mmCIF file of C-alpha atoms in Angstrom:
data_model
loop_
_atom_site.group_PDB
_atom_site.id
_atom_site.type_symbol
_atom_site.label_atom_id
_atom_site.label_comp_id
_atom_site.label_asym_id
_atom_site.label_seq_id
_atom_site.Cartn_x
_atom_site.Cartn_y
_atom_site.Cartn_z
ATOM 1 C CA MET A 14 -0.326 -0.094 0.079
ATOM 2 C CA LEU A 15 2.910 2.538 1.070
ATOM 3 C CA GLN A 16 4.403 1.589 -2.473
ATOM 4 C CA TRP A 17 0.893 2.519 -4.248
ATOM 5 C CA TYR A 18 1.143 5.691 -2.428
ATOM 6 C CA HIS A 19 4.929 6.433 -3.048
ATOM 7 C CA SER A 20 3.448 5.843 -6.842
ATOM 8 C CA TYR A 21 1.856 8.730 -7.293
ATOM 9 C CA GLN A 22 4.994 11.265 -6.140
ATOM 10 C CA PRO A 23 7.221 11.221 -8.698
ATOM 11 C CA GLY A 24 7.142 13.867 -11.548
ATOM 12 C CA GLN A 25 5.080 16.206 -9.461
ATOM 13 C CA PHE A 26 6.269 19.433 -8.955
ATOM 14 C CA GLN A 27 5.678 22.830 -7.160
ATOM 15 C CA LYS A 28 6.236 26.357 -8.846
ATOM 16 C CA VAL A 29 6.091 30.008 -7.736
ATOM 17 C CA LEU A 30 4.290 32.422 -10.514
ATOM 18 C CA LEU A 31 5.813 36.206 -9.966
ATOM 19 C CA GLY A 32 4.666 38.358 -12.559
ATOM 20 C CA ASP A 33 5.210 37.360 -15.902
ATOM 21 C CA THR A 34 7.776 34.719 -14.786
ATOM 22 C CA TYR A 35 8.103 31.126 -12.909
ATOM 23 C CA SER A 36 10.408 29.861 -10.435
ATOM 24 C CA VAL A 37 12.473 27.396 -11.404
ATOM 25 C CA PRO A 38 10.280 23.871 -10.692
ATOM 26 C CA MET A 39 10.946 21.756 -7.477
ATOM 27 C CA ALA A 40 9.703 17.991 -7.088
ATOM 28 C CA PHE A 41 7.615 16.979 -4.028
ATOM 29 C CA THR A 42 9.712 15.007 -1.977
ATOM 30 C CA TYR A 43 7.054 14.808 0.677
ATOM 31 C CA GLY A 44 3.285 14.101 0.803
ATOM 32 C CA GLY A 45 0.616 11.502 -0.718
ATOM 33 C CA PRO A 46 -2.325 10.851 -2.949
ATOM 34 C CA HIS A 47 -4.883 13.864 -3.268
ATOM 35 C CA SER A 48 -7.834 13.650 -1.397
ATOM 36 C CA LEU A 49 -6.731 11.433 1.680
ATOM 37 C CA ILE A 50 -8.825 11.299 4.577
ATOM 38 C CA MET A 51 -6.259 11.829 6.971
ATOM 39 C CA TYR A 52 -4.655 14.962 5.579
ATOM 40 C CA PRO A 53 -6.999 17.724 7.474
ATOM 41 C CA MET A 54 -6.137 15.487 10.760
ATOM 42 C CA LEU A 55 -2.401 15.292 9.806
ATOM 43 C CA PHE A 56 -2.239 19.349 8.954
ATOM 44 C CA ASN A 57 -3.699 20.742 11.957
ATOM 45 C CA THR A 58 -1.463 18.601 14.042
ATOM 46 C CA TYR A 59 0.963 19.402 12.054
ATOM 47 C CA MET A 60 0.240 23.124 12.896
ATOM 48 C CA GLU A 61 -0.715 23.212 16.676
ATOM 49 C CA PRO A 62 1.913 23.941 18.890
ATOM 50 C CA PRO A 63 2.820 20.680 21.487
ATOM 51 C CA GLY A 64 1.167 21.970 24.549
ATOM 52 C CA LYS A 65 -2.492 22.594 22.960
ATOM 53 C CA ILE A 66 -2.260 18.513 21.604
ATOM 54 C CA VAL A 67 -1.241 17.651 25.653
ATOM 55 C CA TRP A 68 -4.112 19.691 26.345
ATOM 56 C CA VAL A 69 -7.004 18.461 24.049
ATOM 57 C CA PHE A 70 -5.695 14.995 25.305
ATOM 58 C CA GLY A 71 -6.434 15.707 28.442
ATOM 59 C CA ASP A 72 -3.236 14.116 29.985
ATOM 60 C CA GLU A 73 -0.291 16.825 30.756
ATOM 61 C CA SER A 74 1.919 13.513 31.534
ATOM 62 C CA LEU A 75 1.582 11.694 28.332
ATOM 63 C CA ASP A 76 5.111 11.313 26.335
ATOM 64 C CA LEU A 77 4.972 12.109 22.021
ATOM 65 C CA ASP A 78 4.621 8.428 21.918
ATOM 66 C CA GLN A 79 1.419 7.951 23.854
ATOM 67 C CA ILE A 80 0.141 11.347 21.674
ATOM 68 C CA ALA A 81 1.129 8.991 18.586
ATOM 69 C CA SER A 82 -0.597 6.110 19.958
ATOM 70 C CA GLN A 83 -3.847 8.459 21.147
ATOM 71 C CA MET A 84 -3.607 9.987 18.015
ATOM 72 C CA ALA A 85 -3.424 6.725 15.885
ATOM 73 C CA LEU A 86 -6.439 5.117 18.286
ATOM 74 C CA LYS A 87 -9.114 8.012 16.881
ATOM 75 C CA ALA A 88 -7.328 8.020 13.104
ATOM 76 C CA ILE A 89 -8.670 4.301 13.233
ATOM 77 C CA PRO A 90 -11.925 4.632 12.693
ATOM 78 C CA VAL A 91 -11.646 7.150 9.954
ATOM 79 C CA PHE A 92 -9.193 5.730 7.941
ATOM 80 C CA LEU A 93 -11.418 2.308 8.178
ATOM 81 C CA PHE A 94 -14.280 4.388 6.641
ATOM 82 C CA GLY A 95 -12.132 6.213 4.355
ATOM 83 C CA THR A 96 -10.024 3.649 2.760
ATOM 84 C CA PRO A 97 -12.664 1.992 0.714
ATOM 85 C CA LEU A 98 -13.902 5.778 -0.685
ATOM 86 C CA LEU A 99 -9.804 6.576 -0.963
ATOM 87 C CA ILE A 100 -9.235 3.614 -3.256
ATOM 88 C CA ILE A 101 -12.474 4.058 -5.183
ATOM 89 C CA MET A 102 -11.311 7.433 -6.040
ATOM 90 C CA LEU A 103 -7.945 6.353 -7.004
ATOM 91 C CA LEU A 104 -8.968 3.742 -9.241
ATOM 92 C CA SER A 105 -11.354 6.166 -11.358
ATOM 93 C CA TYR A 106 -8.100 8.605 -11.400
ATOM 94 C CA THR A 107 -5.689 5.969 -13.046
ATOM 95 C CA GLY A 108 -8.639 5.389 -15.809
ATOM 96 C CA ALA A 109 -8.644 9.006 -16.449
ATOM 97 C CA ASP A 110 -7.548 9.928 -19.857
ATOM 98 C CA VAL A 111 -3.735 11.049 -20.573
ATOM 99 C CA GLY A 112 -3.519 14.565 -20.610
ATOM 100 C CA LEU A 113 -0.657 17.584 -20.709
ATOM 101 C CA THR A 114 -0.560 20.665 -19.100
ATOM 102 C CA ILE A 115 2.173 23.165 -19.790
ATOM 103 C CA ASN A 116 2.263 25.855 -17.105
ATOM 104 C CA ALA A 117 -0.464 24.054 -15.328
ATOM 105 C CA ASN A 118 -2.834 25.024 -18.487
ATOM 106 C CA THR A 119 -4.444 22.294 -19.650
ATOM 107 C CA ALA A 120 -5.524 24.039 -23.360
ATOM 108 C CA ASN A 121 -3.887 25.918 -26.100
ATOM 109 C CA TYR A 122 -3.328 29.441 -24.787
ATOM 110 C CA LYS A 123 -1.017 32.370 -25.612
ATOM 111 C CA LEU A 124 1.454 33.677 -22.918
ATOM 112 C CA GLN A 125 2.156 37.098 -23.636
ATOM 113 C CA THR A 126 5.942 38.507 -22.762
ATOM 114 C CA ARG A 127 7.879 40.998 -23.464
ATOM 115 C CA PRO A 128 11.931 41.523 -24.984
ATOM 116 C CA GLY A 129 14.525 40.854 -22.436
ATOM 117 C CA LEU A 130 12.277 39.068 -19.875
ATOM 118 C CA THR A 131 13.263 34.609 -19.411
ATOM 119 C CA GLN A 132 10.280 32.168 -20.224
ATOM 120 C CA SER A 133 10.140 29.005 -18.557
ATOM 121 C CA LEU A 134 7.736 26.380 -19.792
ATOM 122 C CA TRP A 135 7.117 23.384 -17.821
ATOM 123 C CA CYS A 136 4.861 20.329 -19.790
ATOM 124 C CA ALA A 137 3.601 17.233 -17.494
ATOM 125 C CA VAL A 138 2.034 14.108 -17.770
ATOM 126 C CA GLN A 139 -1.418 14.035 -16.255
ATOM 127 C CA ASN A 140 -3.473 10.812 -15.052
ATOM 128 C CA HIS A 141 -0.620 9.018 -16.219
ATOM 129 C CA SER A 142 0.006 4.866 -14.887
ATOM 130 C CA LYS A 143 3.302 4.515 -16.234
ATOM 131 C CA GLU A 144 6.596 6.606 -17.692
ATOM 132 C CA GLU A 145 5.737 8.719 -20.630
ATOM 133 C CA GLU A 146 8.375 10.200 -22.515
ATOM 134 C CA LEU A 147 7.703 13.760 -24.005
ATOM 135 C CA LEU A 148 8.650 15.532 -26.862
ATOM 136 C CA TRP A 149 9.178 19.207 -27.507
ATOM 137 C CA LEU A 150 8.471 20.999 -30.650
ATOM 138 C CA ARG A 151 9.544 25.008 -31.698
ATOM 139 C CA GLN A 152 7.148 25.623 -34.509
ATOM 140 C CA ASP A 153 7.875 22.558 -36.782
ATOM 141 C CA GLY A 154 11.475 21.889 -35.384
ATOM 142 C CA THR A 155 12.388 19.675 -32.642
ATOM 143 C CA VAL A 156 13.471 20.567 -29.325
ATOM 144 C CA ASP A 157 16.899 18.958 -28.401
ATOM 145 C CA LEU A 158 16.393 17.380 -24.576
ATOM 146 C CA LYS A 159 18.883 16.502 -21.941
ATOM 147 C CA ASP A 160 18.499 13.032 -20.488
ATOM 148 C CA GLY A 161 16.322 12.966 -17.207
ATOM 149 C CA ASN A 162 14.548 15.718 -18.853
ATOM 150 C CA ARG A 163 11.958 14.447 -21.056
ATOM 151 C CA VAL A 164 10.064 11.390 -19.000
ATOM 152 C CA ASN A 165 6.381 12.720 -17.286
ATOM 153 C CA ALA A 166 7.634 16.372 -17.156
ATOM 154 C CA SER A 167 9.819 18.298 -19.066
ATOM 155 C CA ASN A 168 11.129 22.308 -18.840
ATOM 156 C CA ILE A 169 12.725 24.042 -21.804
ATOM 157 C CA CYS A 170 13.622 27.676 -21.536
ATOM 158 C CA ILE A 171 13.656 30.385 -23.427
ATOM 159 C CA SER A 172 16.469 33.406 -22.730
ATOM 160 C CA PRO A 173 16.255 35.868 -23.804
ATOM 161 C CA ILE A 174 12.881 36.611 -25.462
ATOM 162 C CA THR A 175 13.410 39.039 -28.322
ATOM 163 C CA MET A 176 11.342 40.377 -31.358
ATOM 164 C CA ASP A 177 11.850 37.901 -33.370
ATOM 165 C CA ASP A 178 9.871 35.496 -31.062
ATOM 166 C CA ASN A 179 6.214 37.100 -31.345
ATOM 167 C CA GLY A 180 3.752 34.823 -32.542
ATOM 168 C CA VAL A 181 6.562 31.404 -32.445
ATOM 169 C CA SER A 182 4.846 27.989 -31.016
ATOM 170 C CA PHE A 183 6.034 25.779 -28.424
ATOM 171 C CA THR A 184 3.998 22.518 -28.846
ATOM 172 C CA CYS A 185 4.766 19.731 -25.929
ATOM 173 C CA LYS A 186 3.477 15.950 -27.111
ATOM 174 C CA LEU A 187 3.840 12.691 -26.391
ATOM 175 C CA ALA A 188 6.801 10.576 -28.017
ATOM 176 C CA ARG A 189 4.273 7.550 -28.050
ATOM 177 C CA ASP A 190 1.562 9.738 -29.548
ATOM 178 C CA GLY A 191 1.398 12.652 -30.902
ATOM 179 C CA SER A 192 -1.952 13.304 -30.991
ATOM 180 C CA ILE A 193 -2.107 14.105 -27.261
ATOM 181 C CA GLN A 194 -0.571 17.488 -27.868
ATOM 182 C CA ILE A 195 -0.580 21.319 -25.947
ATOM 183 C CA SER A 196 1.053 24.427 -27.653
ATOM 184 C CA VAL A 197 1.841 27.640 -25.553
ATOM 185 C CA VAL A 198 2.034 31.077 -28.532
ATOM 186 C CA LEU A 199 4.437 33.426 -27.478
ATOM 187 C CA ASP A 200 2.940 37.186 -27.787
ATOM 188 C CA VAL A 201 5.491 39.444 -27.525
ATOM 189 C CA ILE A 202 4.540 43.080 -26.421
ATOM 190 C CA PHE A 203 7.146 45.989 -27.861
ATOM 191 C CA PRO A 204 7.247 49.373 -29.273
ATOM 192 C CA PRO A 205 7.214 49.886 -33.262
ATOM 193 C CA THR A 206 10.403 50.349 -34.467
ATOM 194 C CA LEU A 207 10.915 51.425 -38.346
ATOM 195 C CA SER A 208 13.627 50.544 -41.231
ATOM 196 C CA GLY A 209 14.352 51.672 -44.397
ATOM 197 C CA GLU A 210 17.218 53.867 -47.410
ATOM 198 C CA ASP A 211 16.865 57.072 -49.030
ATOM 199 C CA PRO A 212 16.018 56.889 -52.950
ATOM 200 C CA SER A 213 18.510 57.386 -55.259
ATOM 201 C CA SER A 214 17.945 61.369 -56.718
ATOM 202 C CA VAL A 215 14.924 60.794 -59.979
ATOM 203 C CA PRO A 216 14.670 62.844 -62.784
ATOM 204 C CA GLU A 217 11.326 64.436 -63.113
ATOM 205 C CA GLU A 218 9.311 62.693 -64.992
ATOM 206 C CA ASN A 219 9.833 59.135 -63.240
ATOM 207 C CA ASP A 220 7.950 57.183 -60.228
ATOM 208 C CA VAL A 221 9.393 56.561 -56.877
ATOM 209 C CA THR A 222 8.648 54.451 -53.960
ATOM 210 C CA LEU A 223 9.750 54.864 -50.418
ATOM 211 C CA SER A 224 9.262 51.546 -47.987
ATOM 212 C CA CYS A 225 9.477 52.093 -44.386
ATOM 213 C CA HIS A 226 9.593 48.575 -42.891
ATOM 214 C CA VAL A 227 8.001 48.399 -39.687
ATOM 215 C CA LYS A 228 7.921 46.053 -36.185
ATOM 216 C CA ALA A 229 5.128 46.740 -33.519
ATOM 217 C CA ASN A 230 2.880 44.562 -31.464
ATOM 218 C CA PRO A 231 0.149 45.466 -30.575
ATOM 219 C CA PRO A 232 -0.324 46.991 -34.546
ATOM 220 C CA ALA A 233 1.417 50.692 -35.122
ATOM 221 C CA GLN A 234 -1.016 52.905 -36.585
ATOM 222 C CA MET A 235 0.530 54.403 -39.681
ATOM 223 C CA VAL A 236 1.254 58.282 -41.202
ATOM 224 C CA TRP A 237 3.766 59.981 -43.700
ATOM 225 C CA TYR A 238 4.643 63.674 -43.325
ATOM 226 C CA LYS A 239 6.355 66.025 -45.881
ATOM 227 C CA ASP A 240 8.951 68.872 -44.267
ATOM 228 C CA ASN A 241 7.016 68.132 -40.711
ATOM 229 C CA ASN A 242 3.328 68.429 -41.876
ATOM 230 C CA THR A 243 1.039 66.062 -42.933
ATOM 231 C CA LEU A 244 1.063 64.658 -46.269
ATOM 232 C CA VAL A 245 -1.569 65.743 -48.700
ATOM 233 C CA LEU A 246 -2.095 63.064 -50.962
ATOM 234 C CA GLU A 247 -3.261 63.473 -54.381
ATOM 235 C CA PRO A 248 -5.198 60.573 -55.490
ATOM 236 C CA ASP A 249 -3.938 60.964 -58.979
ATOM 237 C CA ARG A 250 -0.324 60.644 -58.541
ATOM 238 C CA HIS A 251 -0.398 59.279 -54.498
ATOM 239 C CA GLN A 252 -0.430 55.815 -53.178
ATOM 240 C CA VAL A 253 -0.041 54.053 -50.086
ATOM 241 C CA SER A 254 -0.181 50.640 -49.201
ATOM 242 C CA GLN A 255 0.153 49.160 -45.759
ATOM 243 C CA THR A 256 0.576 44.955 -44.608
ATOM 244 C CA SER A 257 1.924 44.062 -40.919
ATOM 245 C CA ASN A 258 5.370 44.836 -41.678
ATOM 246 C CA LEU A 259 5.827 47.366 -45.014
ATOM 247 C CA PHE A 260 4.201 50.814 -45.274
ATOM 248 C CA GLN A 261 4.711 52.296 -48.769
ATOM 249 C CA LEU A 262 3.884 55.559 -50.359
ATOM 250 C CA LYS A 263 4.558 55.696 -54.542
ATOM 251 C CA ILE A 264 4.791 58.924 -55.918
ATOM 252 C CA GLU A 265 3.901 58.760 -59.350
ATOM 253 C CA LYS A 266 5.578 61.245 -62.615
ATOM 254 C CA VAL A 267 7.444 63.125 -59.508
ATOM 255 C CA GLU A 268 7.503 66.742 -60.362
ATOM 256 C CA GLY A 269 10.528 69.635 -58.588
ATOM 257 C CA SER A 270 8.118 70.307 -55.951
ATOM 258 C CA ASP A 271 7.880 66.884 -54.853
ATOM 259 C CA GLY A 272 11.620 66.727 -53.273
ATOM 260 C CA GLY A 273 12.309 67.398 -49.262
ATOM 261 C CA VAL A 274 12.223 65.424 -45.833
ATOM 262 C CA TYR A 275 9.473 62.192 -45.897
ATOM 263 C CA THR A 276 8.747 61.360 -42.368
ATOM 264 C CA CYS A 277 7.411 57.638 -41.874
ATOM 265 C CA GLU A 278 5.606 57.501 -38.457
ATOM 266 C CA ALA A 279 4.099 54.032 -36.862
ATOM 267 C CA LYS A 280 2.069 54.779 -33.119
ATOM 268 C CA SER A 281 0.703 52.543 -30.487
ATOM 269 C CA ALA A 282 0.038 52.021 -26.831
ATOM 270 C CA MET A 283 3.558 51.571 -26.553
ATOM 271 C CA GLY A 284 5.381 54.215 -27.836
ATOM 272 C CA THR A 285 6.064 56.185 -30.973
ATOM 273 C CA ALA A 286 8.802 56.065 -33.778
ATOM 274 C CA LYS A 287 9.458 58.066 -36.874
ATOM 275 C CA THR A 288 12.420 57.741 -39.684
ATOM 276 C CA ASP A 289 13.230 59.859 -42.141
ATOM 277 C CA PHE A 290 13.290 59.747 -45.922
ATOM 278 C CA HIS A 291 15.220 62.344 -48.611
ATOM 279 C CA LEU A 292 14.262 62.723 -51.554
ATOM 280 C CA THR A 293 15.819 64.494 -54.307
ATOM 281 C CA VAL A 294 14.371 65.510 -57.983
ATOM 282 C CA GLU A 295 16.539 66.006 -60.797
ATOM 283 C CA ALA A 296 15.185 68.766 -62.861
ATOM 284 C CA GLY A 297 14.317 67.628 -66.067
ATOM 285 C CA ARG A 298 17.351 68.120 -69.430
ATOM 286 C CA LEU A 299 15.974 70.797 -72.620
ATOM 287 C CA ALA A 300 15.820 68.214 -75.103
ATOM 288 C CA PHE A 301 17.481 68.846 -78.920
ATOM 289 C CA PRO A 302 14.726 70.387 -80.849
ATOM 290 C CA LEU A 303 14.847 67.816 -83.584
ATOM 291 C CA GLU A 304 11.863 68.249 -85.290
ATOM 292 C CA ALA A 305 12.038 71.821 -85.108
ATOM 293 C CA VAL A 306 15.375 71.572 -86.702
ATOM 294 C CA ILE A 307 14.500 69.829 -89.629
ATOM 295 C CA ALA A 308 11.376 71.218 -89.718
ATOM 296 C CA ALA A 309 12.828 74.751 -90.212
ATOM 297 C CA ALA A 310 15.536 73.343 -92.675
ATOM 298 C CA VAL A 311 12.882 72.041 -95.252
ATOM 299 C CA VAL A 312 10.663 75.240 -95.463
ATOM 300 C CA VAL A 313 14.556 77.021 -95.823
ATOM 301 C CA ALA A 314 14.569 73.902 -98.792
ATOM 302 C CA LEU A 315 11.140 75.103 -100.362
ATOM 303 C CA THR A 316 11.588 78.540 -100.316
ATOM 304 C CA ILE A 317 14.939 79.017 -102.571
ATOM 305 C CA LEU A 318 13.117 76.380 -104.464
ATOM 306 C CA PHE A 319 10.007 78.171 -105.031
ATOM 307 C CA ALA A 320 12.174 81.392 -105.758
ATOM 308 C CA ILE A 321 14.665 79.490 -108.119
ATOM 309 C CA VAL A 322 11.625 78.017 -110.197
ATOM 310 C CA ALA A 323 9.758 81.921 -109.711
ATOM 311 C CA ARG A 324 12.859 84.154 -111.297
ATOM 312 C CA ARG A 325 13.622 81.153 -113.367
ATOM 313 C CA LYS A 326 13.124 83.043 -116.938
ATOM 314 C CA ALA A 327 15.346 85.975 -115.950
ATOM 315 C CA ILE A 328 18.062 83.497 -114.766
ATOM 316 C CA LEU A 329 17.883 81.785 -118.443
ATOM 317 C CA GLU A 330 18.330 85.168 -120.335
ATOM 318 C CA CYS A 331 21.378 86.296 -118.474
ATOM 319 C CA PHE A 332 22.932 82.909 -119.294
ATOM 320 C CA ARG A 333 21.887 83.434 -122.431
ATOM 321 C CA LYS A 334 23.462 87.053 -123.131
ATOM 322 C CA ALA A 335 26.067 85.964 -122.097
ATOM 323 C CA ASN A 336 26.959 82.941 -124.464
ATOM 324 C CA GLU A 337 25.617 85.940 -127.074
ATOM 325 C CA SER A 338 28.598 88.632 -126.779
ATOM 326 C CA PRO A 339 30.904 89.609 -129.289
ATOM 327 C CA SER A 340 34.808 88.586 -128.695
ATOM 328 C CA ASN A 341 37.190 91.640 -128.685
ATOM 329 C CA THR A 342 39.822 89.521 -129.316
ATOM 330 C CA ALA A 343 41.961 90.579 -132.686
ATOM 331 C CA LEU A 344 43.466 88.226 -134.718
#
């Protein structure tokens, strides 16, 4: 019977929760099965001063061995009637389905935390009648466990928590039956952080896109400024798009007046962040008027041609007179 009682102690642990952090679990070294009917009497005896115990039993001459004997006699009826009930409760307990808990939670849950903290996750097997091997998964990858940290109870530690851990799931499951599992998802709370690069100089009439990368939990409200003033969006030239981690501004056919400092701002309950983008617009170069030059050349050529045609008689007459004039050369 004592060995049977003792079989319910291995794998049982206790810990303290302070804020968002659990202490290192410690194994029980003393105790008995849950719902032991003699517990109230034993606990009260432990808590009461020895003098009061002697007074209750009505004989100050009794030594401690006699007091223990008297208590045993008083406990016999309770034990005789309580033992069958205890056995029934234990049998029903051993027949329950095997289950898992993480940090005393019996169902999947979210664990809210912050960057820089340390989180300890303790997985324990419930209602087991034999030793059970446990596995841990981080997302889809297996976590390496040391010997002695995988049977009936297993602990993993995440330290330090980072922003990249937000949304990461940790799953504990039975090695023999992967359908018996429980998961916890890290909900890492942190203020907005922004990043981005200035675009190269943009010639007039070209398009440009400013990309502001954002990380925030909870999600941040995003807005664009130009030269410290709220940007007035022109529907036919400005396009704003946003995802969970990217906030973009596209300007079509930039003009000289579009140059300046653009500010991306993110604001949440955790704080505010800003980052600047410097946009330089190159003035458009004067294009060589090729078409105008060609048109002018055509006009000049046609004018000359028309002039020649109009004065062709006079020109021919001049050539004729020159050919008919007598020679003054002496023979």
